């Protein structure tokens, strides 16, 4: 039976590396900027495809005992040789990026991976732009993405550094034009003014192009008046004055005009917030509280409260205006009232009530209409009704009803269809796993493949052409709370299980920002929950994120763009 001595190979390579340092039995010399490094051809060839190709080719280096290497400094060459002889390397902030370049040059993928990961984990506001520049120069895709992500997420600090001052106008535009830039527009404006003024004679010709990427409508109006319009670079530019004129016209337009006309700028991702509305609190009361959750700050901010306390209501956004539909109150198990929220003014107002009262319903926006689907009425009868609201006419009307009556269902708009999923039906006296979809074009419902699990009180959302159904409960009298989640692919009409949540919950709320599904509150074992967690659709995993101010279930939520005036007031 063959036996192997423990650590034999490691000890042998350690001895050979000692031979290298002593110059013993070496057969090749690497001349690095005039400094000789003795080495063994067979070790270099065995450890590096670069040296193997060098020693086995017809090139002159194959015949000579001395090889000139001018692209590395001497310390990096010593680090490379140590790695080739021992497989180990000491990574520091001073050598990691140079080792990444050297490893790429010498076809050492494992060393490149180690050094790239080290650089990524040690990015700072002081070094990220330098790393980004090198990563772009050598086409290091993963490192480039990490450095770019760090720069965008830490813009306020990065823009104060020396490397920021050295950016070319093309590099600066690439940063400030990005939707994923995490910064207040005030910080963006002040950064381009500072960058321009550092070399005013050479850079003022670029200011118009830079200014065009400042999203003026998300600046507080007082800041525009007091700061932007008083800046000399702006005063002396016809292009900047024209942009300010368009911004003034936007602010002076009516809500209806703003809805009919596309705004001059899209919001940055960081200006997206999750509006959390109402629900049943742990203090055993229904609330009319409204708050906005800003993910990049991981904080909640109070807004003007709703006109009426409500739980198990529906929420939808149409052309920037939030509609809150139906639900239950302390006095009534189902209500007809509907109210809307205007984030620009942080105000609430009433609109036409539902044709039929409903709580536990699903509400979505599709096209030019808002649909309120299912739920239960004031006497507890589960509904299959579909009610459609026309925001322009302020009217509701009944549409073709669902095949099944459902309350506490999930309703999701996905491309040309609206899906009704799960819920509870008093026709069968247990939660449903069935799924059906509605075509607004034909006003007809179609049966779809059922879920893997029965669910009532789940929450659902649509992202990347898939519907995610999260949590919920199974049996009504002895609730089994799900942590399990599943995904529906409309194109193939199939369901797939995904990773379970960190905390099982039903009657929670879900909202999508970028590639993350944020889940808020809910209930488990009769206790309302504080927890907020998110599912990363790229990493396919859940992570606990933060806590609500107050534990709540039966709340509604949606994603809104937080206007500059509101952002300034709440911060």
PDB file of N, CA and C in Angstrom, residues 136-200:
ATOM      1  N   UNK A 136      -9.749  49.723 -15.357  1.00  0.00           N
ATOM      2  CA  UNK A 136     -10.215  50.044 -16.714  1.00  0.00           C
ATOM      3  C   UNK A 136      -9.081  49.876 -17.733  1.00  0.00           C
ATOM      4  N   UNK A 137      -7.870  50.303 -17.367  1.00  0.00           N
ATOM      5  CA  UNK A 137      -6.717  50.229 -18.271  1.00  0.00           C
ATOM      6  C   UNK A 137      -6.404  48.791 -18.658  1.00  0.00           C
ATOM      7  N   UNK A 138      -6.490  47.871 -17.686  1.00  0.00           N
ATOM      8  CA  UNK A 138      -6.127  46.481 -17.936  1.00  0.00           C
ATOM      9  C   UNK A 138      -7.334  45.567 -18.137  1.00  0.00           C
ATOM     10  N   UNK A 139      -8.520  46.174 -18.223  1.00  0.00           N
ATOM     11  CA  UNK A 139      -9.761  45.411 -18.483  1.00  0.00           C
ATOM     12  C   UNK A 139     -10.005  44.339 -17.421  1.00  0.00           C
ATOM     13  N   UNK A 140      -9.803  44.714 -16.143  1.00  0.00           N
ATOM     14  CA  UNK A 140     -10.135  43.811 -15.041  1.00  0.00           C
ATOM     15  C   UNK A 140     -11.613  44.014 -14.708  1.00  0.00           C
ATOM     16  N   UNK A 141     -12.463  43.241 -15.312  1.00  0.00           N
ATOM     17  CA  UNK A 141     -13.908  43.488 -15.239  1.00  0.00           C
ATOM     18  C   UNK A 141     -14.444  43.475 -13.815  1.00  0.00           C
ATOM     19  N   UNK A 142     -14.152  42.416 -13.050  1.00  0.00           N
ATOM     20  CA  UNK A 142     -14.701  42.292 -11.694  1.00  0.00           C
ATOM     21  C   UNK A 142     -14.211  43.416 -10.788  1.00  0.00           C
ATOM     22  N   UNK A 143     -12.914  43.713 -10.870  1.00  0.00           N
ATOM     23  CA  UNK A 143     -12.346  44.771 -10.039  1.00  0.00           C
ATOM     24  C   UNK A 143     -12.907  46.129 -10.455  1.00  0.00           C
ATOM     25  N   UNK A 144     -13.099  46.308 -11.739  1.00  0.00           N
ATOM     26  CA  UNK A 144     -13.667  47.559 -12.244  1.00  0.00           C
ATOM     27  C   UNK A 144     -15.069  47.770 -11.686  1.00  0.00           C
ATOM     28  N   UNK A 145     -15.858  46.709 -11.676  1.00  0.00           N
ATOM     29  CA  UNK A 145     -17.225  46.801 -11.161  1.00  0.00           C
ATOM     30  C   UNK A 145     -17.229  47.129  -9.669  1.00  0.00           C
ATOM     31  N   UNK A 146     -16.324  46.505  -8.915  1.00  0.00           N
ATOM     32  CA  UNK A 146     -16.270  46.766  -7.478  1.00  0.00           C
ATOM     33  C   UNK A 146     -15.827  48.200  -7.183  1.00  0.00           C
ATOM     34  N   UNK A 147     -14.815  48.668  -7.906  1.00  0.00           N
ATOM     35  CA  UNK A 147     -14.325  50.034  -7.684  1.00  0.00           C
ATOM     36  C   UNK A 147     -15.366  51.058  -8.107  1.00  0.00           C
ATOM     37  N   UNK A 148     -16.037  50.771  -9.197  1.00  0.00           N
ATOM     38  CA  UNK A 148     -17.091  51.685  -9.656  1.00  0.00           C
ATOM     39  C   UNK A 148     -18.234  51.723  -8.657  1.00  0.00           C
ATOM     40  N   UNK A 149     -18.617  50.557  -8.150  1.00  0.00           N
ATOM     41  CA  UNK A 149     -19.698  50.480  -7.169  1.00  0.00           C
ATOM     42  C   UNK A 149     -19.327  51.264  -5.903  1.00  0.00           C
ATOM     43  N   UNK A 150     -18.096  51.106  -5.450  1.00  0.00           N
ATOM     44  CA  UNK A 150     -17.655  51.832  -4.246  1.00  0.00           C
ATOM     45  C   UNK A 150     -17.685  53.336  -4.499  1.00  0.00           C
ATOM     46  N   UNK A 151     -17.210  53.750  -5.653  1.00  0.00           N
ATOM     47  CA  UNK A 151     -17.195  55.180  -5.992  1.00  0.00           C
ATOM     48  C   UNK A 151     -18.598  55.755  -6.004  1.00  0.00           C
ATOM     49  N   UNK A 152     -19.523  55.043  -6.633  1.00  0.00           N
ATOM     50  CA  UNK A 152     -20.892  55.530  -6.732  1.00  0.00           C
ATOM     51  C   UNK A 152     -21.574  55.580  -5.368  1.00  0.00           C
ATOM     52  N   UNK A 153     -21.283  54.611  -4.511  1.00  0.00           N
ATOM     53  CA  UNK A 153     -21.955  54.536  -3.213  1.00  0.00           C
ATOM     54  C   UNK A 153     -21.337  55.462  -2.166  1.00  0.00           C
ATOM     55  N   UNK A 154     -20.154  56.000  -2.461  1.00  0.00           N
ATOM     56  CA  UNK A 154     -19.475  56.869  -1.494  1.00  0.00           C
ATOM     57  C   UNK A 154     -19.054  58.182  -2.144  1.00  0.00           C
ATOM     58  N   UNK A 155     -19.899  58.675  -3.044  1.00  0.00           N
ATOM     59  CA  UNK A 155     -19.543  59.824  -3.864  1.00  0.00           C
ATOM     60  C   UNK A 155     -19.198  61.056  -3.029  1.00  0.00           C
ATOM     61  N   UNK A 156     -19.975  61.326  -1.995  1.00  0.00           N
ATOM     62  CA  UNK A 156     -19.753  62.541  -1.210  1.00  0.00           C
ATOM     63  C   UNK A 156     -18.337  62.592  -0.645  1.00  0.00           C
ATOM     64  N   UNK A 157     -17.846  61.446  -0.161  1.00  0.00           N
ATOM     65  CA  UNK A 157     -16.487  61.393   0.397  1.00  0.00           C
ATOM     66  C   UNK A 157     -15.437  61.334  -0.706  1.00  0.00           C
ATOM     67  N   UNK A 158     -15.695  60.517  -1.719  1.00  0.00           N
ATOM     68  CA  UNK A 158     -14.749  60.362  -2.829  1.00  0.00           C
ATOM     69  C   UNK A 158     -14.495  61.698  -3.524  1.00  0.00           C
ATOM     70  N   UNK A 159     -15.541  62.504  -3.672  1.00  0.00           N
ATOM     71  CA  UNK A 159     -15.424  63.762  -4.413  1.00  0.00           C
ATOM     72  C   UNK A 159     -14.587  64.803  -3.678  1.00  0.00           C
ATOM     73  N   UNK A 160     -14.239  64.518  -2.432  1.00  0.00           N
ATOM     74  CA  UNK A 160     -13.387  65.438  -1.673  1.00  0.00           C
ATOM     75  C   UNK A 160     -11.910  65.085  -1.789  1.00  0.00           C
ATOM     76  N   UNK A 161     -11.587  63.968  -2.433  1.00  0.00           N
ATOM     77  CA  UNK A 161     -10.207  63.486  -2.471  1.00  0.00           C
ATOM     78  C   UNK A 161      -9.384  64.037  -3.612  1.00  0.00           C
ATOM     79  N   UNK A 162      -8.067  63.785  -3.539  1.00  0.00           N
ATOM     80  CA  UNK A 162      -7.139  64.289  -4.551  1.00  0.00           C
ATOM     81  C   UNK A 162      -7.359  63.623  -5.904  1.00  0.00           C
ATOM     82  N   UNK A 163      -7.668  62.316  -5.915  1.00  0.00           N
ATOM     83  CA  UNK A 163      -7.861  61.624  -7.187  1.00  0.00           C
ATOM     84  C   UNK A 163      -9.073  62.151  -7.941  1.00  0.00           C
ATOM     85  N   UNK A 164     -10.074  62.622  -7.205  1.00  0.00           N
ATOM     86  CA  UNK A 164     -11.260  63.185  -7.863  1.00  0.00           C
ATOM     87  C   UNK A 164     -10.877  64.417  -8.670  1.00  0.00           C
ATOM     88  N   UNK A 165      -9.969  65.201  -8.144  1.00  0.00           N
ATOM     89  CA  UNK A 165      -9.535  66.427  -8.828  1.00  0.00           C
ATOM     90  C   UNK A 165      -8.823  66.117 -10.139  1.00  0.00           C
ATOM     91  N   UNK A 166      -8.257  64.912 -10.251  1.00  0.00           N
ATOM     92  CA  UNK A 166      -7.484  64.532 -11.443  1.00  0.00           C
ATOM     93  C   UNK A 166      -8.332  63.846 -12.511  1.00  0.00           C
ATOM     94  N   UNK A 167      -9.607  63.603 -12.234  1.00  0.00           N
ATOM     95  CA  UNK A 167     -10.455  62.926 -13.214  1.00  0.00           C
ATOM     96  C   UNK A 167     -10.538  63.712 -14.509  1.00  0.00           C
ATOM     97  N   UNK A 168     -10.618  62.987 -15.626  1.00  0.00           N
ATOM     98  CA  UNK A 168     -10.902  63.641 -16.890  1.00  0.00           C
ATOM     99  C   UNK A 168     -12.389  63.968 -16.938  1.00  0.00           C
ATOM    100  N   UNK A 169     -12.782  64.838 -17.835  1.00  0.00           N
ATOM    101  CA  UNK A 169     -14.195  65.191 -17.930  1.00  0.00           C
ATOM    102  C   UNK A 169     -15.028  63.977 -18.318  1.00  0.00           C
ATOM    103  N   UNK A 170     -14.464  63.092 -19.145  1.00  0.00           N
ATOM    104  CA  UNK A 170     -15.190  61.884 -19.549  1.00  0.00           C
ATOM    105  C   UNK A 170     -15.426  60.967 -18.344  1.00  0.00           C
ATOM    106  N   UNK A 171     -14.408  60.827 -17.499  1.00  0.00           N
ATOM    107  CA  UNK A 171     -14.553  59.992 -16.305  1.00  0.00           C
ATOM    108  C   UNK A 171     -15.573  60.587 -15.333  1.00  0.00           C
ATOM    109  N   UNK A 172     -15.540  61.904 -15.178  1.00  0.00           N
ATOM    110  CA  UNK A 172     -16.474  62.557 -14.266  1.00  0.00           C
ATOM    111  C   UNK A 172     -17.904  62.438 -14.770  1.00  0.00           C
ATOM    112  N   UNK A 173     -18.115  62.615 -16.052  1.00  0.00           N
ATOM    113  CA  UNK A 173     -19.461  62.475 -16.621  1.00  0.00           C
ATOM    114  C   UNK A 173     -19.972  61.056 -16.448  1.00  0.00           C
ATOM    115  N   UNK A 174     -19.091  60.071 -16.621  1.00  0.00           N
ATOM    116  CA  UNK A 174     -19.499  58.674 -16.441  1.00  0.00           C
ATOM    117  C   UNK A 174     -20.030  58.426 -15.036  1.00  0.00           C
ATOM    118  N   UNK A 175     -19.457  59.129 -14.051  1.00  0.00           N
ATOM    119  CA  UNK A 175     -19.892  58.956 -12.661  1.00  0.00           C
ATOM    120  C   UNK A 175     -21.206  59.694 -12.396  1.00  0.00           C
ATOM    121  N   UNK A 176     -21.255  60.977 -12.730  1.00  0.00           N
ATOM    122  CA  UNK A 176     -22.425  61.783 -12.340  1.00  0.00           C
ATOM    123  C   UNK A 176     -23.647  61.510 -13.206  1.00  0.00           C
ATOM    124  N   UNK A 177     -23.460  60.849 -14.348  1.00  0.00           N
ATOM    125  CA  UNK A 177     -24.609  60.530 -15.199  1.00  0.00           C
ATOM    126  C   UNK A 177     -25.269  59.218 -14.812  1.00  0.00           C
ATOM    127  N   UNK A 178     -24.645  58.483 -13.898  1.00  0.00           N
ATOM    128  CA  UNK A 178     -25.119  57.140 -13.561  1.00  0.00           C
ATOM    129  C   UNK A 178     -26.350  57.186 -12.646  1.00  0.00           C
ATOM    130  N   UNK A 179     -27.361  56.396 -12.983  1.00  0.00           N
ATOM    131  CA  UNK A 179     -28.570  56.319 -12.149  1.00  0.00           C
ATOM    132  C   UNK A 179     -28.274  55.760 -10.763  1.00  0.00           C
ATOM    133  N   UNK A 180     -27.214  54.951 -10.650  1.00  0.00           N
ATOM    134  CA  UNK A 180     -26.904  54.298  -9.374  1.00  0.00           C
ATOM    135  C   UNK A 180     -26.033  55.148  -8.458  1.00  0.00           C
ATOM    136  N   UNK A 181     -25.745  56.382  -8.848  1.00  0.00           N
ATOM    137  CA  UNK A 181     -24.974  57.272  -7.989  1.00  0.00           C
ATOM    138  C   UNK A 181     -25.737  57.556  -6.701  1.00  0.00           C
ATOM    139  N   UNK A 182     -25.089  57.306  -5.567  1.00  0.00           N
ATOM    140  CA  UNK A 182     -25.705  57.540  -4.265  1.00  0.00           C
ATOM    141  C   UNK A 182     -25.232  58.893  -3.752  1.00  0.00           C
ATOM    142  N   UNK A 183     -26.041  59.900  -4.008  1.00  0.00           N
ATOM    143  CA  UNK A 183     -25.666  61.254  -3.603  1.00  0.00           C
ATOM    144  C   UNK A 183     -26.873  62.162  -3.714  1.00  0.00           C
ATOM    145  N   UNK A 184     -26.875  63.193  -2.902  1.00  0.00           N
ATOM    146  CA  UNK A 184     -27.868  64.241  -3.067  1.00  0.00           C
ATOM    147  C   UNK A 184     -27.450  65.084  -4.269  1.00  0.00           C
ATOM    148  N   UNK A 185     -28.410  65.609  -4.985  1.00  0.00           N
ATOM    149  CA  UNK A 185     -28.071  66.419  -6.156  1.00  0.00           C
ATOM    150  C   UNK A 185     -27.272  67.656  -5.769  1.00  0.00           C
ATOM    151  N   UNK A 186     -27.444  68.140  -4.550  1.00  0.00           N
ATOM    152  CA  UNK A 186     -26.628  69.256  -4.068  1.00  0.00           C
ATOM    153  C   UNK A 186     -25.151  68.865  -4.073  1.00  0.00           C
ATOM    154  N   UNK A 187     -24.846  67.627  -3.661  1.00  0.00           N
ATOM    155  CA  UNK A 187     -23.459  67.160  -3.639  1.00  0.00           C
ATOM    156  C   UNK A 187     -22.906  67.024  -5.050  1.00  0.00           C
ATOM    157  N   UNK A 188     -23.751  66.604  -5.978  1.00  0.00           N
ATOM    158  CA  UNK A 188     -23.320  66.485  -7.372  1.00  0.00           C
ATOM    159  C   UNK A 188     -22.985  67.872  -7.931  1.00  0.00           C
ATOM    160  N   UNK A 189     -23.879  68.827  -7.723  1.00  0.00           N
ATOM    161  CA  UNK A 189     -23.653  70.180  -8.225  1.00  0.00           C
ATOM    162  C   UNK A 189     -22.385  70.782  -7.628  1.00  0.00           C
ATOM    163  N   UNK A 190     -22.230  70.658  -6.334  1.00  0.00           N
ATOM    164  CA  UNK A 190     -21.061  71.256  -5.675  1.00  0.00           C
ATOM    165  C   UNK A 190     -19.765  70.574  -6.121  1.00  0.00           C
ATOM    166  N   UNK A 191     -19.838  69.282  -6.432  1.00  0.00           N
ATOM    167  CA  UNK A 191     -18.643  68.559  -6.885  1.00  0.00           C
ATOM    168  C   UNK A 191     -18.203  69.042  -8.263  1.00  0.00           C
ATOM    169  N   UNK A 192     -19.139  69.267  -9.187  1.00  0.00           N
ATOM    170  CA  UNK A 192     -18.725  69.705 -10.528  1.00  0.00           C
ATOM    171  C   UNK A 192     -18.245  71.156 -10.518  1.00  0.00           C
ATOM    172  N   UNK A 193     -18.805  71.965  -9.635  1.00  0.00           N
ATOM    173  CA  UNK A 193     -18.311  73.343  -9.501  1.00  0.00           C
ATOM    174  C   UNK A 193     -16.880  73.325  -8.958  1.00  0.00           C
ATOM    175  N   UNK A 194     -16.651  72.502  -7.938  1.00  0.00           N
ATOM    176  CA  UNK A 194     -15.321  72.415  -7.331  1.00  0.00           C
ATOM    177  C   UNK A 194     -14.300  71.883  -8.342  1.00  0.00           C
ATOM    178  N   UNK A 195     -14.658  70.839  -9.073  1.00  0.00           N
ATOM    179  CA  UNK A 195     -13.757  70.252 -10.085  1.00  0.00           C
ATOM    180  C   UNK A 195     -13.416  71.277 -11.159  1.00  0.00           C
ATOM    181  N   UNK A 196     -14.403  72.039 -11.609  1.00  0.00           N
ATOM    182  CA  UNK A 196     -14.177  73.047 -12.652  1.00  0.00           C
ATOM    183  C   UNK A 196     -13.290  74.181 -12.156  1.00  0.00           C
ATOM    184  N   UNK A 197     -13.548  74.649 -10.959  1.00  0.00           N
ATOM    185  CA  UNK A 197     -12.795  75.791 -10.426  1.00  0.00           C
ATOM    186  C   UNK A 197     -11.337  75.476 -10.122  1.00  0.00           C
ATOM    187  N   UNK A 198     -10.991  74.188  -9.976  1.00  0.00           N
ATOM    188  CA  UNK A 198      -9.596  73.819  -9.704  1.00  0.00           C
ATOM    189  C   UNK A 198      -8.675  74.202 -10.857  1.00  0.00           C
ATOM    190  N   UNK A 199      -9.196  74.118 -12.083  1.00  0.00           N
ATOM    191  CA  UNK A 199      -8.443  74.534 -13.275  1.00  0.00           C
ATOM    192  C   UNK A 199      -9.416  75.293 -14.179  1.00  0.00           C
ATOM    193  N   UNK A 200      -9.860  76.429 -13.698  1.00  0.00           N
ATOM    194  CA  UNK A 200     -10.961  77.145 -14.313  1.00  0.00           C
ATOM    195  C   UNK A 200     -10.726  77.458 -15.789  1.00  0.00           C
TER     196      UNK A 200
END
